[in-house]
CSV table of C-alpha atoms in Angstrom, one decimal:
chain,number,residue,atom,x,y,z
A,1,MET,CA,0.2,0.1,0.1
A,2,LEU,CA,3.1,2.5,0.5
A,3,ARG,CA,4.5,1.6,-2.9
A,4,ASN,CA,2.9,2.2,-6.9
A,5,SER,CA,1.6,-0.9,-8.8
A,6,ARG,CA,-0.1,-0.9,-12.4
A,7,SER,CA,-3.3,-0.5,-11.2
A,8,GLY,CA,-3.3,2.3,-8.6
A,9,TRP,CA,-1.1,5.2,-6.6
A,10,GLY,CA,0.9,4.2,-3.1
A,11,LEU,CA,0.3,6.0,-0.6
A,12,ILE,CA,3.6,7.8,-0.7
A,13,SER,CA,2.9,9.1,-3.8
A,14,ILE,CA,-0.4,10.0,-3.2
A,15,LEU,CA,0.9,12.4,0.4
A,16,PHE,CA,3.6,13.5,-2.2
A,17,HIS,CA,0.7,14.9,-4.7
A,18,TRP,CA,-2.3,16.3,-1.7
A,19,LEU,CA,0.8,17.9,0.6
A,20,SER,CA,2.5,19.2,-2.7
A,21,ALA,CA,-1.3,20.2,-3.8
A,22,LEU,CA,-1.9,21.9,-0.9
A,23,THR,CA,1.4,23.9,-0.1
A,24,ILE,CA,1.3,25.1,-3.5
A,25,ILE,CA,-2.3,26.4,-3.5
A,26,GLY,CA,-1.1,27.7,0.1
A,27,LEU,CA,2.3,29.4,-1.4
A,28,PHE,CA,-0.2,31.3,-4.1
A,29,ALA,CA,-2.5,32.9,-1.4
A,30,LEU,CA,0.2,33.9,0.8
A,31,GLY,CA,2.3,35.5,-2.7
A,32,TRP,CA,-0.9,37.4,-3.2
A,33,TRP,CA,-1.5,38.6,0.1
A,34,MET,CA,2.0,39.6,0.6
A,35,THR,CA,1.6,42.3,-2.8
A,36,ASP,CA,-0.5,44.4,-0.9
A,37,LEU,CA,1.4,44.4,2.7
A,38,GLY,CA,2.7,48.1,3.7
A,39,TYR,CA,6.0,48.6,4.7
A,40,TYR,CA,5.0,49.1,8.0
A,41,ASP,CA,3.0,46.1,8.3
A,42,PRO,CA,4.3,43.7,10.5
A,43,TRP,CA,4.0,40.7,8.3
A,44,TYR,CA,6.0,43.1,5.6
A,45,ASN,CA,9.3,41.3,6.5
A,46,GLN,CA,7.8,37.5,8.2
A,47,GLY,CA,5.2,36.8,5.0
A,48,PRO,CA,7.7,36.6,2.8
A,49,TRP,CA,10.3,34.8,5.3
A,50,VAL,CA,7.3,32.0,5.9
A,51,HIS,CA,6.6,32.2,2.1
A,52,ARG,CA,10.6,31.5,1.3
A,53,SER,CA,11.0,28.4,4.0
A,54,ILE,CA,8.1,26.6,2.7
A,55,GLY,CA,9.3,26.9,-0.9
A,56,ILE,CA,12.1,25.8,0.3
A,57,LEU,CA,11.0,22.7,1.4
A,58,LEU,CA,8.3,22.5,-0.6
A,59,LEU,CA,11.6,22.1,-3.4
A,60,PHE,CA,13.5,19.2,-1.2
A,61,ALA,CA,9.9,17.7,-1.0
A,62,THR,CA,9.5,17.8,-5.0
A,63,LEU,CA,13.1,16.6,-5.6
A,64,ALA,CA,12.2,13.6,-3.4
A,65,ARG,CA,8.7,13.2,-5.2
A,66,LEU,CA,10.8,13.1,-8.8
A,67,VAL,CA,13.0,10.0,-7.6
A,68,TRP,CA,10.1,8.6,-6.2
A,69,ARG,CA,8.1,8.9,-9.5
A,70,PHE,CA,10.7,7.4,-11.4
A,71,ILE,CA,11.6,4.3,-9.2
A,72,GLN,CA,8.1,3.3,-9.3
A,73,PRO,CA,5.5,2.1,-11.3
A,74,THR,CA,3.3,4.8,-13.1
A,75,PRO,CA,-0.5,3.1,-13.0
A,76,ARG,CA,-2.2,2.5,-16.1
A,77,ALA,CA,-3.8,5.5,-17.3
A,78,GLU,CA,-7.9,5.4,-17.8
A,79,GLY,CA,-9.7,7.4,-20.8
A,80,SER,CA,-8.7,7.4,-24.6
A,81,ARG,CA,-5.6,7.4,-26.0
A,82,LEU,CA,-5.7,11.7,-26.8
A,83,GLU,CA,-6.8,11.8,-22.8
A,84,THR,CA,-4.0,9.7,-21.6
A,85,ILE,CA,-1.5,11.4,-24.1
A,86,ALA,CA,-3.0,14.8,-22.6
A,87,ALA,CA,-2.5,13.8,-19.4
A,88,HIS,CA,1.1,12.6,-19.9
A,89,LEU,CA,1.7,15.9,-20.9
A,90,GLY,CA,0.1,18.1,-18.4
A,91,HIS,CA,2.0,16.2,-15.7
A,92,ILE,CA,4.9,17.0,-17.2
A,93,ALA,CA,3.8,21.0,-17.2
A,94,LEU,CA,3.0,21.0,-13.7
A,95,TYR,CA,6.4,19.7,-12.9
A,96,VAL,CA,8.1,22.2,-15.2
A,97,LEU,CA,5.8,24.8,-14.3
A,98,VAL,CA,6.1,23.9,-9.9
A,99,LEU,CA,10.3,23.7,-10.8
A,100,GLY,CA,10.4,27.2,-12.4
A,101,VAL,CA,8.5,28.6,-9.8
A,102,MET,CA,10.3,27.3,-7.2
A,103,VAL,CA,13.8,28.4,-9.0
A,104,SER,CA,12.9,31.9,-9.5
A,105,GLY,CA,12.2,32.0,-6.4
A,106,TYR,CA,15.2,31.1,-5.1
A,107,LEU,CA,16.9,33.5,-8.0
A,108,ILE,CA,14.8,36.5,-6.3
A,109,SER,CA,15.8,35.5,-2.5
A,110,THR,CA,19.1,35.0,-3.2
A,111,ALA,CA,19.8,38.2,-5.9
A,112,ASP,CA,21.6,39.9,-3.3
A,113,GLY,CA,24.1,37.2,-2.6
A,114,ARG,CA,22.9,36.0,1.6
A,115,GLY,CA,21.6,32.3,1.6
A,116,ILE,CA,18.3,31.7,2.6
A,117,SER,CA,16.8,30.7,6.2
A,118,VAL,CA,14.6,28.1,6.5
A,119,PHE,CA,12.9,29.0,9.8
A,120,GLY,CA,16.0,29.7,10.9
A,121,TRP,CA,16.5,25.2,11.2
A,122,PHE,CA,19.5,25.9,8.0
A,123,GLU,CA,20.7,28.2,5.4
A,124,VAL,CA,20.3,27.0,1.6
A,125,PRO,CA,23.3,29.3,0.2
A,126,ALA,CA,23.3,31.7,-2.5
A,127,LEU,CA,24.9,29.9,-5.1
A,128,LEU,CA,24.1,32.1,-8.5
A,129,TYR,CA,23.6,35.7,-7.9
A,130,ASP,CA,24.8,39.1,-8.9
A,131,LEU,CA,23.0,38.7,-12.2
A,132,PRO,CA,22.2,41.6,-14.5
A,133,ASN,CA,18.3,42.2,-13.2
A,134,GLN,CA,18.2,38.6,-11.0
A,135,ALA,CA,15.5,39.8,-9.0
A,136,SER,CA,13.3,41.8,-11.5
A,137,VAL,CA,13.7,39.0,-14.6
A,138,ALA,CA,13.3,36.4,-11.5
A,139,GLY,CA,10.3,37.6,-9.9
A,140,ASP,CA,8.7,38.3,-13.5
A,141,ILE,CA,9.2,34.2,-14.1
A,142,HIS,CA,8.4,33.6,-11.0
A,143,TRP,CA,4.5,35.7,-10.9
A,144,TYR,CA,3.9,34.8,-14.4
A,145,SER,CA,4.8,30.5,-13.8
A,146,ALA,CA,2.4,30.5,-10.5
A,147,LEU,CA,-0.4,31.7,-12.7
A,148,ALA,CA,0.1,29.8,-15.0
A,149,LEU,CA,0.6,26.7,-12.6
A,150,MET,CA,-2.6,27.7,-10.6
A,151,ILE,CA,-4.5,27.7,-13.9
A,152,LEU,CA,-2.9,24.2,-15.0
A,153,ALA,CA,-3.6,23.0,-11.4
A,154,GLY,CA,-7.2,24.2,-12.1
A,155,GLY,CA,-7.5,22.3,-15.6
A,156,HIS,CA,-5.8,19.2,-13.5
A,157,ALA,CA,-8.7,19.1,-10.8
A,158,LEU,CA,-11.6,19.6,-13.6
A,159,ALA,CA,-9.9,17.0,-15.9
A,160,ALA,CA,-10.3,14.6,-12.4
A,161,LEU,CA,-13.8,15.8,-11.7
A,162,LYS,CA,-15.0,14.8,-15.3
A,163,HIS,CA,-12.9,11.5,-14.7
A,164,HIS,CA,-15.5,10.6,-11.9
A,165,TRP,CA,-18.4,12.0,-12.2
A,166,LEU,CA,-18.8,12.1,-16.6
A,167,ASP,CA,-16.8,8.9,-17.3
A,168,LYS,CA,-17.4,6.8,-14.1
A,169,HIS,CA,-13.7,6.1,-14.0
A,170,ALA,CA,-11.5,5.4,-10.9
A,171,THR,CA,-8.7,8.1,-11.6
A,172,LEU,CA,-9.7,10.2,-8.9
A,173,MET,CA,-10.5,7.4,-6.0
A,174,ARG,CA,-7.0,5.9,-7.0
A,175,MET,CA,-5.7,9.4,-5.6
A,176,LEU,CA,-7.7,9.3,-2.6
A,177,ASN,CA,-7.3,5.7,-1.1
A,178,PRO,CA,-4.4,3.8,-2.4
A,179,ALA,CA,-6.3,0.7,-1.0
A,180,TYR,CA,-9.3,1.4,-3.7
A,181,SER,CA,-7.2,-0.2,-6.7
A,182,MET,CA,-6.5,-3.0,-4.3
A,183,HIS,CA,-9.7,-3.6,-4.0
A,184,ASN,CA,-10.9,-2.6,-7.4
A,185,ASP,CA,-8.5,-4.0,-10.2
A,186,PRO,CA,-10.4,-5.6,-12.8
A,187,LYS,CA,-6.9,-7.9,-13.1
């Protein structure tokens, strides 16, 4: 039940999926909220610190998730050939956007050469900094990639609901319950 099978997702993949989804939505909401903070607002410095710290933890979790995905089988896709191709390309685009948002966020935060403190537990060093307009260019990439990610994630959620309600596929149930595939596998 921890590992994936050809019939369904394991608990580890399911936890990666939902924790990532909730974290990404939360980071987007926090980032949007931070844009309206005034200089004298108590969260003016605290908000970005929390945003960066969670973002770095999500980056590590995403890298672990990608490793897990490469060493685990992928469950059989449901739907037409066109739907499975679209789903595959959509998942690749989601990963590219997630990584793009996080790398650009890192480049914004380290543009001045200082590392990123992650909740005071450890510091991620600035490896690439002092590039021309680094913070500005990375900021634009961060914002537009985050918007694209939210739009694509919304489409991803709608596709899951379409598969569940209209097509009567087990796609959504397999991502909610690792035991579902084991008990409902047609073999």
